[in-house]
CSV table of C-alpha atoms and ligand atoms in Angstrom, one decimal:
chain,number,residue,atom,x,y,z
Q,1,MET,CA,101.7,92.5,77.6
Q,2,THR,CA,99.4,95.1,76.0
Q,3,ARG,CA,95.7,94.7,76.9
Q,4,GLU,CA,92.6,96.2,75.5
Q,5,PRO,CA,91.8,99.1,77.9
Q,6,ILE,CA,88.8,98.5,80.1
Q,7,LYS,CA,86.6,100.9,81.8
Q,8,THR,CA,86.8,101.4,85.6
Q,9,VAL,CA,84.0,102.3,88.0
Q,10,ILE,CA,84.8,103.9,91.3
Q,11,PRO,CA,81.9,104.1,93.8
Q,12,ALA,CA,82.4,107.2,95.9
Q,13,ALA,CA,79.0,108.0,97.1
Q,14,GLY,CA,79.3,106.8,100.7
Q,15,LEU,CA,78.4,109.1,103.5
Q,16,GLY,CA,81.8,108.7,105.1
Q,17,THR,CA,80.3,108.8,108.6
Q,18,ARG,CA,83.4,107.3,110.2
Q,19,PHE,CA,85.3,110.4,109.4
Q,20,LEU,CA,82.9,113.1,110.5
Q,21,PRO,CA,83.2,116.0,110.7
Q,22,ALA,CA,86.0,115.9,108.1
Q,23,THR,CA,83.6,114.4,105.6
Q,24,LYS,CA,80.7,116.8,106.3
Q,25,ALA,CA,81.4,118.8,103.1
Q,26,MET,CA,83.8,116.5,101.3
Q,27,PRO,CA,83.7,112.9,100.1
Q,28,LYS,CA,85.9,110.6,102.2
Q,29,GLU,CA,87.7,109.7,98.9
Q,30,MET,CA,89.1,113.2,99.0
Q,31,LEU,CA,90.8,112.7,102.3
Q,32,PRO,CA,94.6,113.0,101.8
Q,33,VAL,CA,96.8,110.0,102.2
Q,34,VAL,CA,100.2,111.7,102.8
Q,35,ASP,CA,99.6,114.5,100.2
Q,36,LYS,CA,97.3,113.0,97.6
Q,37,PRO,CA,93.5,112.3,97.9
Q,38,ALA,CA,92.9,108.6,98.4
Q,39,ILE,CA,90.9,108.5,95.1
Q,40,GLN,CA,93.9,109.7,93.1
Q,41,TYR,CA,95.9,106.6,94.1
Q,42,VAL,CA,92.9,104.5,93.0
Q,43,VAL,CA,92.7,106.2,89.6
Q,44,GLU,CA,96.4,105.9,89.2
Q,45,GLU,CA,96.1,102.1,89.9
Q,46,ALA,CA,93.4,101.8,87.3
Q,47,VAL,CA,95.5,103.7,84.7
Q,48,ALA,CA,98.5,101.6,85.4
Q,49,ALA,CA,96.5,98.4,84.8
Q,50,GLY,CA,95.5,99.8,81.3
Q,51,SER,CA,92.3,101.6,82.0
Q,52,ASP,CA,91.7,104.8,80.2
Q,53,ASP,CA,88.2,105.6,81.2
Q,54,VAL,CA,87.0,106.1,84.7
Q,55,LEU,CA,83.4,106.6,85.9
Q,56,VAL,CA,83.1,107.9,89.5
Q,57,VAL,CA,79.7,107.2,91.1
Q,58,VAL,CA,79.2,110.2,93.3
Q,59,GLY,CA,76.9,111.3,96.1
Q,60,ARG,CA,76.0,114.7,97.4
Q,61,ASN,CA,79.5,116.2,97.5
Q,62,LYS,CA,80.5,115.7,93.9
Q,63,ASN,CA,82.2,119.0,93.3
Q,64,ALA,CA,85.4,118.4,95.2
Q,65,LEU,CA,86.0,115.2,93.2
Q,66,ALA,CA,85.1,116.8,89.9
Q,67,ASN,CA,87.4,119.8,90.6
Q,68,HIS,CA,90.3,117.6,91.7
Q,69,PHE,CA,90.4,115.9,88.3
Q,70,ASP,CA,89.9,119.1,86.4
Q,71,ARG,CA,92.4,121.8,85.3
Q,72,VAL,CA,92.9,124.8,87.6
Q,73,THR,CA,94.2,127.4,85.2
Q,74,GLU,CA,94.6,130.1,87.8
Q,75,LEU,CA,96.8,128.0,90.1
Q,76,GLU,CA,98.7,126.6,87.1
Q,77,HIS,CA,99.5,130.1,85.9
Q,78,THR,CA,100.6,131.2,89.3
Q,79,LEU,CA,103.0,128.3,89.6
Q,80,GLU,CA,104.2,128.8,86.0
Q,81,ARG,CA,105.0,132.5,86.8
Q,82,LYS,CA,106.9,131.4,89.9
Q,83,GLY,CA,108.8,128.8,87.9
Q,84,ASP,CA,107.7,126.0,90.3
Q,85,ALA,CA,107.8,123.1,87.9
Q,86,SER,CA,107.5,120.4,90.5
Q,87,LYS,CA,104.4,121.8,92.1
Q,88,LEU,CA,102.9,122.5,88.7
Q,89,GLU,CA,103.4,118.9,87.7
Q,90,LYS,CA,101.7,117.8,90.9
Q,91,VAL,CA,98.7,120.0,90.2
Q,92,MET,CA,98.4,118.9,86.6
Q,93,ALA,CA,98.9,115.2,87.1
Q,94,ALA,CA,95.4,114.4,88.3
Q,95,SER,CA,93.8,116.1,85.3
Q,96,ARG,CA,95.9,114.2,82.8
Q,97,LEU,CA,95.4,110.8,84.2
Q,98,ALA,CA,92.4,109.5,82.2
Q,99,ASP,CA,89.0,110.4,80.9
Q,100,ILE,CA,87.0,110.8,84.1
Q,101,HIS,CA,83.2,110.8,84.1
Q,102,PHE,CA,80.7,111.2,86.9
Q,103,VAL,CA,77.3,109.8,87.6
Q,104,ARG,CA,75.2,110.5,90.7
Q,105,GLN,CA,74.0,107.6,92.7
Q,106,GLY,CA,70.8,109.4,94.0
Q,107,ASP,CA,69.7,107.3,96.9
Q,108,PRO,CA,72.6,105.6,98.6
Q,109,LEU,CA,71.1,102.1,98.5
Q,110,GLY,CA,74.4,100.1,98.7
Q,111,LEU,CA,77.4,99.1,96.7
Q,112,GLY,CA,75.5,96.9,94.3
Q,113,HIS,CA,73.2,99.8,93.6
Q,114,ALA,CA,76.2,102.1,93.0
Q,115,VAL,CA,77.6,99.6,90.5
Q,116,LEU,CA,74.3,99.4,88.7
Q,117,ARG,CA,74.4,103.2,88.2
Q,118,ALA,CA,77.4,102.5,85.8
Q,119,ARG,CA,75.3,100.3,83.5
Q,120,LYS,CA,74.8,102.9,80.7
Q,121,HIS,CA,78.3,104.1,80.8
Q,122,VAL,CA,79.9,100.6,80.8
Q,123,GLY,CA,77.6,99.0,78.2
Q,124,ASP,CA,78.3,95.4,77.2
Q,125,GLU,CA,81.9,95.1,78.3
Q,126,THR,CA,83.9,93.6,81.0
Q,127,PHE,CA,84.9,96.4,83.5
Q,128,ALA,CA,86.8,97.0,86.7
Q,129,VAL,CA,85.4,98.2,90.0
Q,130,LEU,CA,87.8,99.7,92.5
Q,131,LEU,CA,86.8,100.8,96.0
Q,132,GLY,CA,88.6,103.8,97.4
Q,133,ASP,CA,88.9,102.5,100.9
Q,134,ASP,CA,91.5,99.9,99.8
Q,135,LEU,CA,94.8,101.2,98.5
Q,136,ILE,CA,97.0,98.7,96.8
Q,137,ASP,CA,100.7,99.5,96.9
Q,138,ALA,CA,101.7,100.5,93.4
Q,139,ARG,CA,104.8,98.2,93.6
Q,140,ASP,CA,102.6,95.1,94.0
Q,141,VAL,CA,100.5,93.6,91.1
Q,142,LEU,CA,96.8,92.9,91.5
Q,143,LEU,CA,94.5,94.5,89.1
Q,144,SER,CA,96.4,93.7,85.9
Q,145,ARG,CA,96.6,90.1,87.1
Q,146,MET,CA,92.8,90.0,87.7
Q,147,ILE,CA,92.2,91.4,84.2
Q,148,ASP,CA,94.4,88.8,82.6
Q,149,VAL,CA,92.7,86.0,84.6
Q,150,SER,CA,89.3,87.3,83.6
Q,151,ARG,CA,90.3,87.3,79.9
Q,152,ALA,CA,91.9,83.9,80.0
Q,153,GLU,CA,89.0,82.2,81.8
Q,154,SER,CA,86.2,84.4,80.6
Q,155,ALA,CA,85.5,84.8,84.3
Q,156,THR,CA,84.3,87.3,86.9
Q,157,VAL,CA,87.3,87.9,89.1
Q,158,ILE,CA,87.4,89.2,92.7
Q,159,ALA,CA,90.4,90.1,94.8
Q,160,LEU,CA,90.8,88.1,98.0
Q,161,MET,CA,93.1,88.5,100.9
Q,162,GLU,CA,93.7,86.5,104.1
Q,163,VAL,CA,92.6,88.3,107.2
Q,164,GLU,CA,92.5,87.5,110.9
Q,165,PRO,CA,89.3,85.6,111.7
Q,166,SER,CA,88.4,88.4,114.1
Q,167,GLN,CA,88.3,90.8,111.2
Q,168,ILE,CA,86.2,88.8,108.7
Q,169,HIS,CA,82.9,90.4,109.9
Q,170,LEU,CA,84.1,93.6,108.1
Q,171,TYR,CA,84.3,92.0,104.7
Q,172,GLY,CA,82.6,89.8,102.1
Q,173,CYS,CA,84.0,86.3,102.7
Q,174,ALA,CA,84.6,83.5,100.1
Q,175,ALA,CA,84.4,79.8,100.3
Q,176,VAL,CA,86.9,78.6,97.7
Q,177,GLU,CA,88.5,75.6,96.0
Q,178,GLU,CA,92.0,75.5,94.5
Q,179,THR,CA,92.7,75.7,90.8
Q,180,GLY,CA,96.0,74.8,89.1
Q,181,GLU,CA,97.4,78.3,89.7
Q,182,PRO,CA,98.8,79.2,93.1
Q,183,ASP,CA,97.3,82.7,93.2
Q,184,VAL,CA,93.9,81.8,91.7
Q,185,VAL,CA,91.0,80.1,93.5
Q,186,LYS,CA,87.5,79.2,92.3
Q,187,VAL,CA,84.8,80.8,94.4
Q,188,LYS,CA,82.2,78.3,95.5
Q,189,TYR,CA,80.1,80.8,97.4
Q,190,LEU,CA,80.2,84.2,99.1
Q,191,VAL,CA,78.8,85.7,102.3
Q,192,GLU,CA,78.7,89.4,103.1
Q,193,LYS,CA,80.2,90.2,106.5
Q,194,PRO,CA,79.6,87.0,108.3
Q,195,ALA,CA,80.2,86.5,112.0
Q,196,ALA,CA,83.6,84.8,112.6
Q,197,SER,CA,81.8,81.7,113.7
Q,198,ASP,CA,79.8,81.5,110.4
Q,199,ALA,CA,82.7,82.4,108.1
Q,200,PRO,CA,83.5,79.7,105.5
Q,201,SER,CA,87.2,80.9,105.3
Q,202,ASN,CA,89.5,83.7,106.3
Q,203,LEU,CA,89.6,85.0,102.7
Q,204,ALA,CA,88.2,88.5,102.6
Q,205,VAL,CA,86.9,90.2,99.5
Q,206,ILE,CA,89.0,93.4,99.1
Q,207,GLY,CA,87.8,96.2,97.0
Q,208,ARG,CA,88.9,95.2,93.5
Q,209,TYR,CA,86.5,93.4,91.0
Q,210,VAL,CA,86.7,92.6,87.3
Q,211,LEU,CA,83.0,92.2,86.3
Q,212,LYS,CA,81.3,91.0,83.2
Q,213,PRO,CA,78.3,92.9,82.0
Q,214,GLU,CA,75.9,90.1,83.0
Q,215,ILE,CA,76.3,91.4,86.5
Q,216,PHE,CA,73.9,94.3,85.7
Q,217,ASP,CA,70.9,92.0,85.1
Q,218,VAL,CA,71.7,90.1,88.3
Q,219,LEU,CA,72.0,93.4,90.2
Q,220,GLU,CA,68.6,94.5,88.9
Q,221,GLU,CA,67.1,91.4,90.5
Q,222,THR,CA,69.1,91.6,93.8
Q,223,GLY,CA,67.0,92.7,96.7
Q,224,PRO,CA,68.3,94.4,99.9
Q,225,GLY,CA,70.8,92.2,101.8
Q,226,LYS,CA,73.0,92.8,104.8
Q,227,GLY,CA,72.2,96.2,106.4
Q,228,GLY,CA,69.2,96.6,104.1
Q,229,GLU,CA,71.6,97.5,101.3
Q,230,ILE,CA,71.8,96.1,97.7
Q,231,GLN,CA,75.0,94.2,98.1
Q,232,LEU,CA,77.5,93.5,95.3
Q,233,THR,CA,78.5,90.4,97.2
Q,234,ASP,CA,75.0,89.0,96.8
Q,235,ALA,CA,75.0,89.5,93.1
Q,236,LEU,CA,78.4,87.8,92.9
Q,237,GLU,CA,77.1,85.0,95.0
Q,238,ALA,CA,74.2,84.5,92.4
Q,239,LEU,CA,76.9,84.3,89.7
Q,240,ALA,CA,79.0,81.8,91.6
Q,241,ALA,CA,75.9,79.7,92.3
Q,242,ASP,CA,75.0,79.4,88.6
Q,243,GLU,CA,77.9,79.4,86.1
Q,244,GLN,CA,75.4,79.4,83.2
Q,245,ILE,CA,74.8,83.1,83.8
Q,246,ALA,CA,78.3,84.4,83.1
Q,247,GLY,CA,80.9,81.6,83.6
Q,248,PRO,CA,82.9,81.0,86.8
Q,249,VAL,CA,83.7,83.5,89.6
Q,250,LEU,CA,87.4,83.3,90.4
Q,251,GLY,CA,89.4,84.9,93.1
Q,252,VAL,CA,93.0,86.3,92.8
Q,253,VAL,CA,94.6,85.9,96.2
Q,254,PHE,CA,96.6,89.1,97.0
Q,255,ARG,CA,99.6,88.8,99.2
Q,256,GLY,CA,101.0,92.3,98.7
Q,257,ARG,CA,100.7,95.5,100.6
Q,258,ARG,CA,97.2,96.9,101.1
Q,259,TYR,CA,96.3,100.0,103.1
Q,260,ASP,CA,92.9,100.3,104.5
Q,261,THR,CA,91.9,103.9,104.6
Q,262,GLY,CA,88.3,103.3,105.4
Q,263,ASP,CA,88.8,103.1,109.2
Q,264,ARG,CA,90.3,105.9,111.2
Q,265,LEU,CA,93.1,104.0,112.9
Q,266,ASP,CA,94.0,102.1,109.7
Q,267,TYR,CA,93.9,105.4,107.9
Q,268,LEU,CA,96.5,106.9,110.3
Q,269,LYS,CA,98.7,103.8,110.0
Q,270,SER,CA,98.4,104.0,106.2
Q,271,ASN,CA,99.6,107.6,106.2
Q,272,LEU,CA,102.6,106.7,108.3
Q,273,LEU,CA,103.5,103.6,106.3
Q,274,LEU,CA,103.3,105.4,103.0
Q,275,ALA,CA,105.2,108.4,104.3
Q,276,LEU,CA,108.0,106.2,105.7
Q,277,ASP,CA,108.5,104.9,102.1
Q,278,ARG,CA,108.8,108.4,100.7
Q,279,ASP,CA,112.2,109.9,99.8
Q,280,ASP,CA,111.2,113.4,101.0
Q,281,LEU,CA,109.6,112.3,104.3
Q,282,GLY,CA,110.8,108.9,105.4
Q,283,ALA,CA,114.3,109.9,106.4
Q,284,GLU,CA,113.0,112.2,109.1
Q,285,LEU,CA,109.8,110.5,110.0
Q,286,GLY,CA,111.5,107.1,110.8
Q,287,PRO,CA,113.8,108.3,113.5
Q,288,TRP,CA,111.1,110.5,115.0
Q,289,LEU,CA,108.7,107.5,115.2
Q,290,LYS,CA,111.4,105.5,116.9
Q,291,GLU,CA,111.9,108.2,119.4
Q,292,LEU,CA,108.2,108.6,120.0
Q,293,ALA,CA,107.8,104.9,120.5
Q,294,GLY,CA,110.5,105.0,123.1
Q,295,GLN,CA,108.5,107.5,125.1
Q,296,LEU,CA,105.2,105.5,125.0
J,301,G1P,C1,82.4,96.5,100.8
J,301,G1P,C2,81.9,95.1,100.3
J,301,G1P,C3,82.6,94.0,101.1
J,301,G1P,C4,84.1,94.1,100.9
J,301,G1P,C5,84.6,95.5,101.3
J,301,G1P,C6,86.0,95.7,100.9
J,301,G1P,O1,82.1,96.7,102.1
J,301,G1P,O2,80.5,95.1,100.6
J,301,G1P,O3,82.1,92.8,100.6
J,301,G1P,O4,84.7,93.1,101.6
J,301,G1P,O5,83.8,96.5,100.6
J,301,G1P,O6,86.5,96.9,101.4
J,301,G1P,P1,82.2,98.1,102.9
J,301,G1P,O7,83.6,98.2,103.4
J,301,G1P,O8,81.9,99.2,101.8
J,301,G1P,O9,81.2,98.1,103.9
């Protein structure tokens, strides 16, 4: 089905403190997952779901991100001269993906604040927000389904995934009720990073959102929440509490492959899982991992 393209916002202004010192001079979204920066997977996902315009909300280390999505004529010429078409293609792919724009966040006041920085660029349209810490396997469908549900129901749509109760304190958590559709739930309320004992479910908010422009007014009014930050979850909770504002908040429950690259251990696991699936690496990596496991 062809959809009207929507704009995508990628917040990438976090300090990346969990990955210091690697993130001292480079945004964590530029950390490679196998051989591509994490953010490139995210932009590819947005483009695959029909987005043609991406706004990256950046922090102090903007240049590496901007350079990555720009042309590098010197390198392109060198590879051309060498006749290395495959590397040339890799270098040029990122600059051809979409129209990529940047806006600075200024003060890092939280995810809600980062999304608010997109207001001018997005205007009065439904848009997608994709967080770089969550990679969704390109073979599994999520964002395009969320966009379709948003259109069909005129709804705000968030992505949810079941997690172990011991992990729910790392995520926004949704209390939900069923709808007629097996993968869609109605969000009754949301809590940002609850203790396991206070969590209304084991459904975690993962980093994909399809938002209506009304979210901006709500974010303007949203004060600091968990951790003293302006939380996107709190603005979504305000929408869920009052459908008059922008219609319902729905959740698409994702049961596919998600790689969490925001945590060091999960980042390492993501690299291995994705490399195992690669034609050029998997055949050697698999047996080596088995051998290594035998020695542990
Ligand atoms: C953010 C959101 C949280 C969500 C998570 C998904 O938290 O605030 O609700 O569950 O992303 O990755 P962060 O991981 O940025 O602290």
